[in-house]
C-alpha cells in the first residue's frame, strides 16, 4: 500500500483582509523569525496564520518547538480578516522587498492573496481554510521570571556551547532553566563539559517556580526573536510540561524536553584547588593556533603544565608540534597544573568568559573536572567544568 499523504482543504470562502505595512524591512525581519518556528519536515506545520484584527496584525506559527504568536507593529488595518499561507513564500517575498518603504497585502479571491510593493505585484495561491490548522494560542500565563531581554540573551549565549546536539541521552539536547525565588539558573552539558550561569531577578509575588529543558533548536530562535522585536523585558514561565517565553510583541508556548536533567551542583567541584588566572583572549589565540596543527585528528587534545611563572600549552602530532606560553597568576601550588583537555572545549569556555581573564582551577584528584570561571566578583555565579582527557 502506498504512502497516504495528508490533503489540505483549500479555502472555499472569501476571507476579506487588507493591510498596509509602513516598513517592509521591519515586517520582513519579524516574519523571518515567525517562519523559523514552522516545520520544514511536516508539511502541515509549514504555514503561517496571518490575522488582521481591529487594532493589531498577528502572525501565528505551529512547529516542532511549540506555538509562536507575534504582533507586527506599523501595520494599518484596512479590512479585518485571516489567511493561512506558506511560511517560506510570504517570508521570502517580504525579505526580497525589505528595501521598500511600504506595501500592502490583501485577499485577492477565494484561494489567493496579493502583495503589492510599488508597481510590483505578487500572488500567493492555495491558501488554506482558516479552520484547517494552527489554533489561536491561549493568553500568556501570569507570573514567571521577568528579566531584561539582554540578560536572557547573554545567559543563553554563555551556556549554549556546552549543549549536546544529538546525544542519545535526549535530555542533554537542551538548556535546563531553573526558576527560583530570586534567581534563574541556565545550565547546559553534553556529558564532557558543563556551563552554568545564575541570573538575579526581582522577586515576583505570583512566581511560577520549576525547571524546564528548553530544546537546543529553540534557543537560537528565542534569541533571534528578542533581537528582532527589540523588546526590553521578557518573562519565562514554566507551565506543566512546557514553558512560555513572552514579551510585549510575542509569546512562545514551547515544548520542553521530558527528562531528568543531571544535578549541576553535584558535578561542579566544591573543594579548594590550585588556580591560575590568564588572559581569555590570549588563551583563545593560543588554542586557535593549536587547532591548525591538530586539525583532522580523531581525538584532538592540548596538554597544559606550569612553567616559568605561567602556563605552557603543548601539542604533538603527525602534522607538527606547538608549544606556547601564557603568563599566569597562581593561587596555590603551580606544580598542580598538569592535565590534558579537548582544545575546542577550553576555547569555548574562554569565549564564554569573553574580555578579561579566565580562572582555571585544578583539584588535588587529577580525575576531577577542571573548573573554569571569570575572574570578577560574579565568578561564583558564572562558569563551568571540563573533564580532563586520559593520556
Short mmCIF file of C-alpha atoms in Angstrom, two decimals:
data_model
loop_
_atom_site.label_atom_id
_atom_site.label_comp_id
_atom_site.label_asym_id
_atom_site.label_seq_id
_atom_site.Cartn_x
_atom_site.Cartn_y
_atom_site.Cartn_z
CA UNK A 1 0.00 0.00 0.00
CA UNK A 2 1.38 3.39 -0.95
CA UNK A 3 2.01 6.18 1.48
CA UNK A 4 -1.09 8.22 2.32
CA UNK A 5 -0.44 11.95 2.13
CA UNK A 6 -2.47 14.45 4.10
CA UNK A 7 -4.73 16.54 1.89
CA UNK A 8 -5.38 20.11 2.92
CA UNK A 9 -8.73 21.71 2.32
CA UNK A 10 -8.37 24.81 0.18
CA UNK A 11 -10.36 27.74 1.49
CA UNK A 12 -13.81 27.71 -0.18
CA UNK A 13 -14.89 31.02 1.27
CA UNK A 14 -13.65 34.53 0.76
CA UNK A 15 -11.65 35.74 3.76
CA UNK A 16 -11.56 39.51 3.37
CA UNK A 17 -8.32 41.06 4.58
CA UNK A 18 -6.31 44.06 3.53
CA UNK A 19 -3.41 45.62 5.43
CA UNK A 20 -0.72 48.18 4.69
CA UNK A 21 2.84 47.91 6.04
CA UNK A 22 4.69 51.13 6.79
CA UNK A 23 8.08 49.34 6.90
CA UNK A 24 8.60 46.19 4.86
CA UNK A 25 12.10 45.82 6.29
CA UNK A 26 10.82 45.53 9.86
CA UNK A 27 7.97 43.24 8.79
CA UNK A 28 10.41 41.04 6.83
CA UNK A 29 12.66 40.60 9.87
CA UNK A 30 9.74 39.62 12.08
CA UNK A 31 8.19 37.27 9.51
CA UNK A 32 11.56 35.55 9.16
CA UNK A 33 11.56 34.89 12.90
CA UNK A 34 7.99 33.56 12.78
CA UNK A 35 8.81 31.35 9.80
CA UNK A 36 11.71 29.81 11.73
CA UNK A 37 9.20 28.36 14.19
CA UNK A 38 7.38 26.44 11.44
CA UNK A 39 8.42 22.92 10.48
CA UNK A 40 10.45 22.06 7.40
CA UNK A 41 9.75 18.36 7.92
CA UNK A 42 5.99 18.23 8.47
CA UNK A 43 4.13 19.97 5.66
CA UNK A 44 1.12 20.55 7.88
CA UNK A 45 3.27 22.83 10.07
CA UNK A 46 4.87 24.81 7.25
CA UNK A 47 2.23 27.56 7.25
CA UNK A 48 1.74 30.92 8.95
CA UNK A 49 -1.61 32.26 10.10
CA UNK A 50 -1.87 36.00 9.36
CA UNK A 51 -4.72 37.73 11.14
CA UNK A 52 -5.78 41.37 10.86
CA UNK A 53 -7.70 42.38 13.95
CA UNK A 54 -9.26 45.71 14.80
CA UNK A 55 -6.10 47.07 16.44
CA UNK A 56 -3.29 44.64 15.61
CA UNK A 57 -1.77 42.35 13.00
CA UNK A 58 -0.69 38.97 14.36
CA UNK A 59 1.27 36.03 12.98
CA UNK A 60 0.91 32.51 14.39
CA UNK A 61 3.18 29.53 13.73
CA UNK A 62 2.96 25.92 14.88
CA UNK A 63 6.17 23.96 14.80
CA UNK A 64 8.34 21.37 16.46
CA UNK A 65 9.32 23.78 19.25
CA UNK A 66 5.75 24.79 20.07
CA UNK A 67 3.34 27.57 19.17
CA UNK A 68 4.61 31.06 18.37
CA UNK A 69 2.44 34.19 18.30
CA UNK A 70 3.87 37.52 17.12
CA UNK A 71 2.43 41.01 16.73
CA UNK A 72 3.90 43.09 13.91
CA UNK A 73 3.86 46.86 14.58
CA UNK A 74 3.43 49.59 12.00
CA UNK A 75 0.54 47.89 10.16
CA UNK A 76 -2.60 49.77 9.13
CA UNK A 77 -5.70 47.56 9.15
CA UNK A 78 -7.84 48.46 6.15
CA UNK A 79 -10.05 45.37 6.30
CA UNK A 80 -10.04 42.69 9.00
CA UNK A 81 -9.62 39.03 8.10
CA UNK A 82 -7.47 35.91 8.32
CA UNK A 83 -5.41 33.91 5.83
CA UNK A 84 -3.08 30.92 6.12
CA UNK A 85 -0.12 30.90 3.72
CA UNK A 86 3.12 29.00 3.30
CA UNK A 87 5.76 30.47 5.58
CA UNK A 88 8.62 30.28 3.07
CA UNK A 89 6.65 32.16 0.39
CA UNK A 90 5.42 35.09 2.44
CA UNK A 91 8.67 35.40 4.38
CA UNK A 92 10.73 35.19 1.21
CA UNK A 93 8.69 37.83 -0.66
CA UNK A 94 8.91 40.26 2.24
CA UNK A 95 12.61 39.57 2.56
CA UNK A 96 13.28 40.29 -1.12
CA UNK A 97 11.38 43.58 -0.81
CA UNK A 98 12.83 44.61 2.57
CA UNK A 99 14.39 47.69 0.95
CA UNK A 100 10.96 49.16 0.12
CA UNK A 101 9.27 51.62 2.42
CA UNK A 102 5.72 50.34 2.22
CA UNK A 103 3.48 47.66 0.75
CA UNK A 104 0.05 46.06 1.01
CA UNK A 105 -1.22 42.52 1.49
CA UNK A 106 -4.81 41.59 0.69
CA UNK A 107 -7.03 38.66 -0.23
CA UNK A 108 -7.46 38.55 -4.00
CA UNK A 109 -10.06 35.81 -4.38
CA UNK A 110 -11.20 32.60 -2.70
CA UNK A 111 -7.83 30.84 -2.92
CA UNK A 112 -5.15 33.52 -3.33
CA UNK A 113 -3.72 36.66 -1.78
CA UNK A 114 -1.95 39.57 -3.42
CA UNK A 115 1.05 41.58 -2.27
CA UNK A 116 1.78 44.98 -3.82
CA UNK A 117 5.06 46.83 -3.49
CA UNK A 118 5.14 49.96 -5.61
CA UNK A 119 4.31 48.88 -9.14
CA UNK A 120 5.23 45.26 -8.43
CA UNK A 121 2.59 42.62 -7.70
CA UNK A 122 2.90 39.10 -6.30
CA UNK A 123 0.19 36.46 -5.96
CA UNK A 124 0.17 33.77 -3.28
CA UNK A 125 -2.07 30.85 -4.22
CA UNK A 126 -3.51 27.81 -2.46
CA UNK A 127 -4.49 29.50 0.78
CA UNK A 128 -5.63 27.05 3.43
CA UNK A 129 -9.02 27.17 5.08
CA UNK A 130 -8.92 29.05 8.37
CA UNK A 131 -10.18 26.04 10.32
CA UNK A 132 -7.63 23.72 8.71
CA UNK A 133 -4.77 24.08 11.18
CA UNK A 134 -2.97 26.42 13.60
CA UNK A 135 -5.16 27.07 16.59
CA UNK A 136 -5.07 30.54 18.06
CA UNK A 137 -2.98 30.29 21.26
CA UNK A 138 -4.42 30.97 24.66
CA UNK A 139 -3.37 34.00 26.68
CA UNK A 140 0.12 34.05 28.13
CA UNK A 141 0.29 32.67 31.69
CA UNK A 142 0.90 35.06 34.55
CA UNK A 143 3.89 35.03 36.85
CA UNK A 144 7.23 33.56 35.94
CA UNK A 145 10.69 35.07 36.00
CA UNK A 146 10.97 38.52 34.43
CA UNK A 147 14.31 39.90 33.34
CA UNK A 148 15.89 42.21 30.78
CA UNK A 149 15.96 40.72 27.28
CA UNK A 150 19.70 41.36 27.08
CA UNK A 151 20.13 39.39 30.30
CA UNK A 152 18.36 36.34 28.86
CA UNK A 153 20.26 36.54 25.57
CA UNK A 154 23.57 36.80 27.44
CA UNK A 155 22.65 33.82 29.65
CA UNK A 156 21.78 31.62 26.67
CA UNK A 157 24.94 32.70 24.83
CA UNK A 158 27.04 31.84 27.88
CA UNK A 159 25.92 28.21 28.14
CA UNK A 160 24.85 27.06 24.66
CA UNK A 161 28.34 25.94 23.63
CA UNK A 162 28.09 23.12 26.19
CA UNK A 163 24.71 21.79 25.00
CA UNK A 164 24.57 18.35 23.43
CA UNK A 165 23.28 18.32 19.87
CA UNK A 166 22.19 14.76 19.00
CA UNK A 167 23.02 12.78 22.10
CA UNK A 168 21.18 9.51 22.76
CA UNK A 169 20.65 10.91 26.24
CA UNK A 170 17.91 13.11 24.82
CA UNK A 171 17.53 15.20 27.98
CA UNK A 172 21.01 16.68 27.36
CA UNK A 173 19.95 18.14 23.99
CA UNK A 174 18.81 21.42 25.50
CA UNK A 175 19.34 24.10 28.11
CA UNK A 176 17.98 23.48 31.60
CA UNK A 177 16.38 26.63 33.02
CA UNK A 178 15.53 26.59 36.72
CA UNK A 179 13.33 29.40 38.04
CA UNK A 180 13.79 30.18 41.73
CA UNK A 181 12.50 32.88 44.02
CA UNK A 182 15.10 35.49 43.12
CA UNK A 183 17.30 33.69 40.61
CA UNK A 184 17.13 31.92 37.27
CA UNK A 185 19.75 29.27 36.56
CA UNK A 186 20.75 28.44 32.97
CA UNK A 187 22.79 25.23 32.59
CA UNK A 188 23.95 23.06 29.71
CA UNK A 189 26.11 19.94 29.46
CA UNK A 190 27.00 17.28 26.91
CA UNK A 191 28.48 14.90 29.48
CA UNK A 192 32.07 16.07 28.85
CA UNK A 193 31.71 19.72 29.85
CA UNK A 194 29.24 21.94 31.62
CA UNK A 195 28.41 25.64 31.62
CA UNK A 196 26.18 27.43 34.12
CA UNK A 197 25.11 30.97 34.92
CA UNK A 198 22.85 32.15 37.75
CA UNK A 199 20.96 35.35 36.91
CA UNK A 200 19.48 37.60 39.58
CA UNK A 201 15.87 38.72 39.15
CA UNK A 202 13.39 40.76 41.15
CA UNK A 203 11.15 38.66 43.36
CA UNK A 204 7.67 38.16 41.95
CA UNK A 205 4.56 37.73 44.08
CA UNK A 206 2.98 35.37 41.54
CA UNK A 207 6.07 33.40 40.67
CA UNK A 208 5.95 30.10 38.81
CA UNK A 209 8.89 28.07 40.05
CA UNK A 210 10.32 24.95 38.47
CA UNK A 211 12.75 23.60 35.88
CA UNK A 212 12.29 23.15 32.16
CA UNK A 213 14.64 21.85 29.47
CA UNK A 214 14.45 24.24 26.52
CA UNK A 215 15.25 22.26 23.32
CA UNK A 216 18.54 23.09 21.63
CA UNK A 217 16.77 24.06 18.40
CA UNK A 218 14.53 26.57 20.21
CA UNK A 219 17.31 28.53 21.93
CA UNK A 220 18.70 30.43 18.88
CA UNK A 221 15.13 31.14 17.71
CA UNK A 222 14.25 32.72 21.06
CA UNK A 223 17.41 34.82 20.88
CA UNK A 224 16.57 35.87 17.31
CA UNK A 225 13.01 36.81 18.32
CA UNK A 226 14.28 39.01 21.14
CA UNK A 227 16.74 40.71 18.79
CA UNK A 228 14.18 41.25 16.00
CA UNK A 229 11.43 42.68 18.21
CA UNK A 230 13.71 44.86 20.32
CA UNK A 231 11.52 44.30 23.39
CA UNK A 232 13.32 45.34 26.59
CA UNK A 233 11.75 42.86 29.03
CA UNK A 234 10.97 39.15 28.78
CA UNK A 235 9.24 36.59 31.02
CA UNK A 236 9.89 32.87 31.24
CA UNK A 237 7.12 30.81 32.84
CA UNK A 238 7.31 27.06 33.49
CA UNK A 239 3.89 25.64 32.55
CA UNK A 240 3.24 21.97 33.24
CA UNK A 241 5.49 20.01 30.89
CA UNK A 242 6.27 23.09 28.81
CA UNK A 243 7.18 26.73 29.13
CA UNK A 244 6.20 30.16 27.87
CA UNK A 245 8.62 32.89 26.78
CA UNK A 246 6.73 36.13 26.28
CA UNK A 247 7.32 39.83 25.69
CA UNK A 248 5.15 42.73 24.59
CA UNK A 249 5.41 41.55 20.98
CA UNK A 250 5.48 37.75 21.05
CA UNK A 251 4.71 34.63 23.05
CA UNK A 252 6.26 31.21 22.55
CA UNK A 253 4.28 28.37 24.11
CA UNK A 254 7.14 25.91 23.97
CA UNK A 255 7.50 22.17 24.36
CA UNK A 256 10.16 21.23 26.89
CA UNK A 257 12.21 18.03 26.75
CA UNK A 258 10.73 15.43 29.05
CA UNK A 259 13.52 14.00 31.18
CA UNK A 260 15.54 14.38 34.36
CA UNK A 261 18.44 16.76 33.95
CA UNK A 262 21.71 15.98 35.79
CA UNK A 263 22.29 17.64 39.17
CA UNK A 264 24.52 20.54 38.15
CA UNK A 265 25.64 21.32 41.70
CA UNK A 266 26.85 17.75 42.16
CA UNK A 267 29.08 18.00 39.09
CA UNK A 268 30.86 21.26 39.96
CA UNK A 269 33.69 20.61 42.48
CA UNK A 270 33.27 22.36 45.81
CA UNK A 271 36.69 21.61 47.28
CA UNK A 272 39.57 24.08 47.11
CA UNK A 273 42.16 23.63 44.41
CA UNK A 274 45.05 25.37 42.71
CA UNK A 275 44.07 28.23 40.41
CA UNK A 276 45.71 30.08 37.56
CA UNK A 277 44.35 33.35 36.13
CA UNK A 278 45.24 34.06 32.49
CA UNK A 279 44.02 36.26 29.65
CA UNK A 280 40.93 34.75 28.00
CA UNK A 281 41.84 36.37 24.67
CA UNK A 282 45.43 35.05 24.79
CA UNK A 283 44.09 31.58 25.55
CA UNK A 284 41.72 31.69 22.56
CA UNK A 285 44.53 32.79 20.23
CA UNK A 286 46.80 30.01 21.52
CA UNK A 287 44.12 27.36 21.08
CA UNK A 288 43.32 28.64 17.57
CA UNK A 289 46.94 28.12 16.58
CA UNK A 290 46.93 24.71 18.25
CA UNK A 291 43.88 23.83 16.18
CA UNK A 292 45.82 24.43 12.97
CA UNK A 293 48.33 21.73 13.91
CA UNK A 294 45.80 19.27 15.36
CA UNK A 295 43.19 19.67 12.60
CA UNK A 296 41.86 16.38 11.32
CA UNK A 297 42.87 14.39 14.39
CA UNK A 298 40.28 11.93 15.68
CA UNK A 299 40.91 12.91 19.29
CA UNK A 300 42.31 16.47 19.36
CA UNK A 301 43.93 17.45 22.63
CA UNK A 302 46.18 20.01 24.29
CA UNK A 303 48.47 19.46 27.26
CA UNK A 304 48.83 22.11 29.95
CA UNK A 305 51.53 22.45 32.60
CA UNK A 306 53.02 25.22 34.70
CA UNK A 307 56.46 26.59 33.88
CA UNK A 308 58.36 29.86 34.28
CA UNK A 309 55.60 31.80 36.01
CA UNK A 310 52.90 30.85 33.54
CA UNK A 311 51.09 28.04 31.75
CA UNK A 312 52.58 26.18 28.82
CA UNK A 313 50.20 24.66 26.26
CA UNK A 314 51.68 21.96 24.03
CA UNK A 315 50.54 19.61 21.30
CA UNK A 316 52.47 16.97 19.39
CA UNK A 317 51.03 15.08 16.45
CA UNK A 318 51.67 13.81 12.94
CA UNK A 319 51.23 17.28 11.43
CA UNK A 320 53.68 19.00 13.77
CA UNK A 321 54.28 20.32 17.25
CA UNK A 322 53.37 23.51 19.07
CA UNK A 323 54.37 25.00 22.43
CA UNK A 324 53.05 28.34 23.65
CA UNK A 325 53.50 30.17 26.96
CA UNK A 326 50.88 32.40 28.64
CA UNK A 327 51.66 34.46 31.72
CA UNK A 328 49.56 33.49 34.73
CA UNK A 329 48.88 34.49 38.33
CA UNK A 330 48.78 31.42 40.55
CA UNK A 331 46.79 30.78 43.72
CA UNK A 332 48.12 27.56 45.16
CA UNK A 333 50.96 25.24 44.09
CA UNK A 334 51.75 25.85 40.40
CA UNK A 335 53.00 22.28 40.08
CA UNK A 336 49.42 21.01 40.30
CA UNK A 337 48.84 22.10 36.71
CA UNK A 338 49.49 19.08 34.55
CA UNK A 339 46.47 17.94 32.54
CA UNK A 340 45.12 17.24 29.03
CA UNK A 341 41.90 18.74 27.64
CA UNK A 342 39.95 18.92 24.40
CA UNK A 343 41.13 22.28 22.94
CA UNK A 344 37.69 23.05 21.49
CA UNK A 345 36.07 22.75 24.90
CA UNK A 346 38.65 25.00 26.51
CA UNK A 347 38.37 27.59 23.74
CA UNK A 348 34.57 27.66 24.06
CA UNK A 349 34.96 28.32 27.78
CA UNK A 350 37.36 31.20 27.11
CA UNK A 351 34.97 32.63 24.51
CA UNK A 352 32.10 32.46 27.01
CA UNK A 353 34.13 34.47 29.51
CA UNK A 354 34.91 36.98 26.75
CA UNK A 355 37.01 40.04 27.50
CA UNK A 356 39.05 39.93 30.66
CA UNK A 357 40.59 36.93 32.38
CA UNK A 358 39.65 33.31 32.92
CA UNK A 359 40.42 31.35 36.07
CA UNK A 360 41.30 27.66 35.70
CA UNK A 361 41.17 25.57 38.87
CA UNK A 362 42.53 22.04 39.20
CA UNK A 363 41.62 19.67 42.02
CA UNK A 364 44.03 17.53 44.07
CA UNK A 365 42.48 14.48 42.39
CA UNK A 366 43.65 14.56 38.74
CA UNK A 367 40.49 12.73 37.65
CA UNK A 368 38.22 15.52 38.90
CA UNK A 369 36.87 18.13 36.43
CA UNK A 370 38.81 21.31 35.65
CA UNK A 371 36.73 24.25 36.86
CA UNK A 372 36.66 27.49 34.88
CA UNK A 373 35.16 30.86 35.75
CA UNK A 374 35.71 34.52 35.09
CA UNK A 375 37.98 36.41 37.47
CA UNK A 376 35.44 39.05 38.53
CA UNK A 377 33.19 39.26 41.59
CA UNK A 378 30.41 37.29 39.87
CA UNK A 379 32.68 34.33 39.12
CA UNK A 380 30.82 32.04 41.52
CA UNK A 381 27.62 32.62 39.52
CA UNK A 382 29.08 32.09 36.03
CA UNK A 383 31.37 29.27 34.98
CA UNK A 384 31.61 25.58 34.31
CA UNK A 385 33.76 22.46 34.22
CA UNK A 386 35.63 20.38 31.64
CA UNK A 387 36.51 16.74 32.13
CA UNK A 388 40.23 16.02 31.64
CA UNK A 389 41.33 13.54 28.97
CA UNK A 390 43.34 10.43 29.66
CA UNK A 391 46.88 10.32 28.35
#
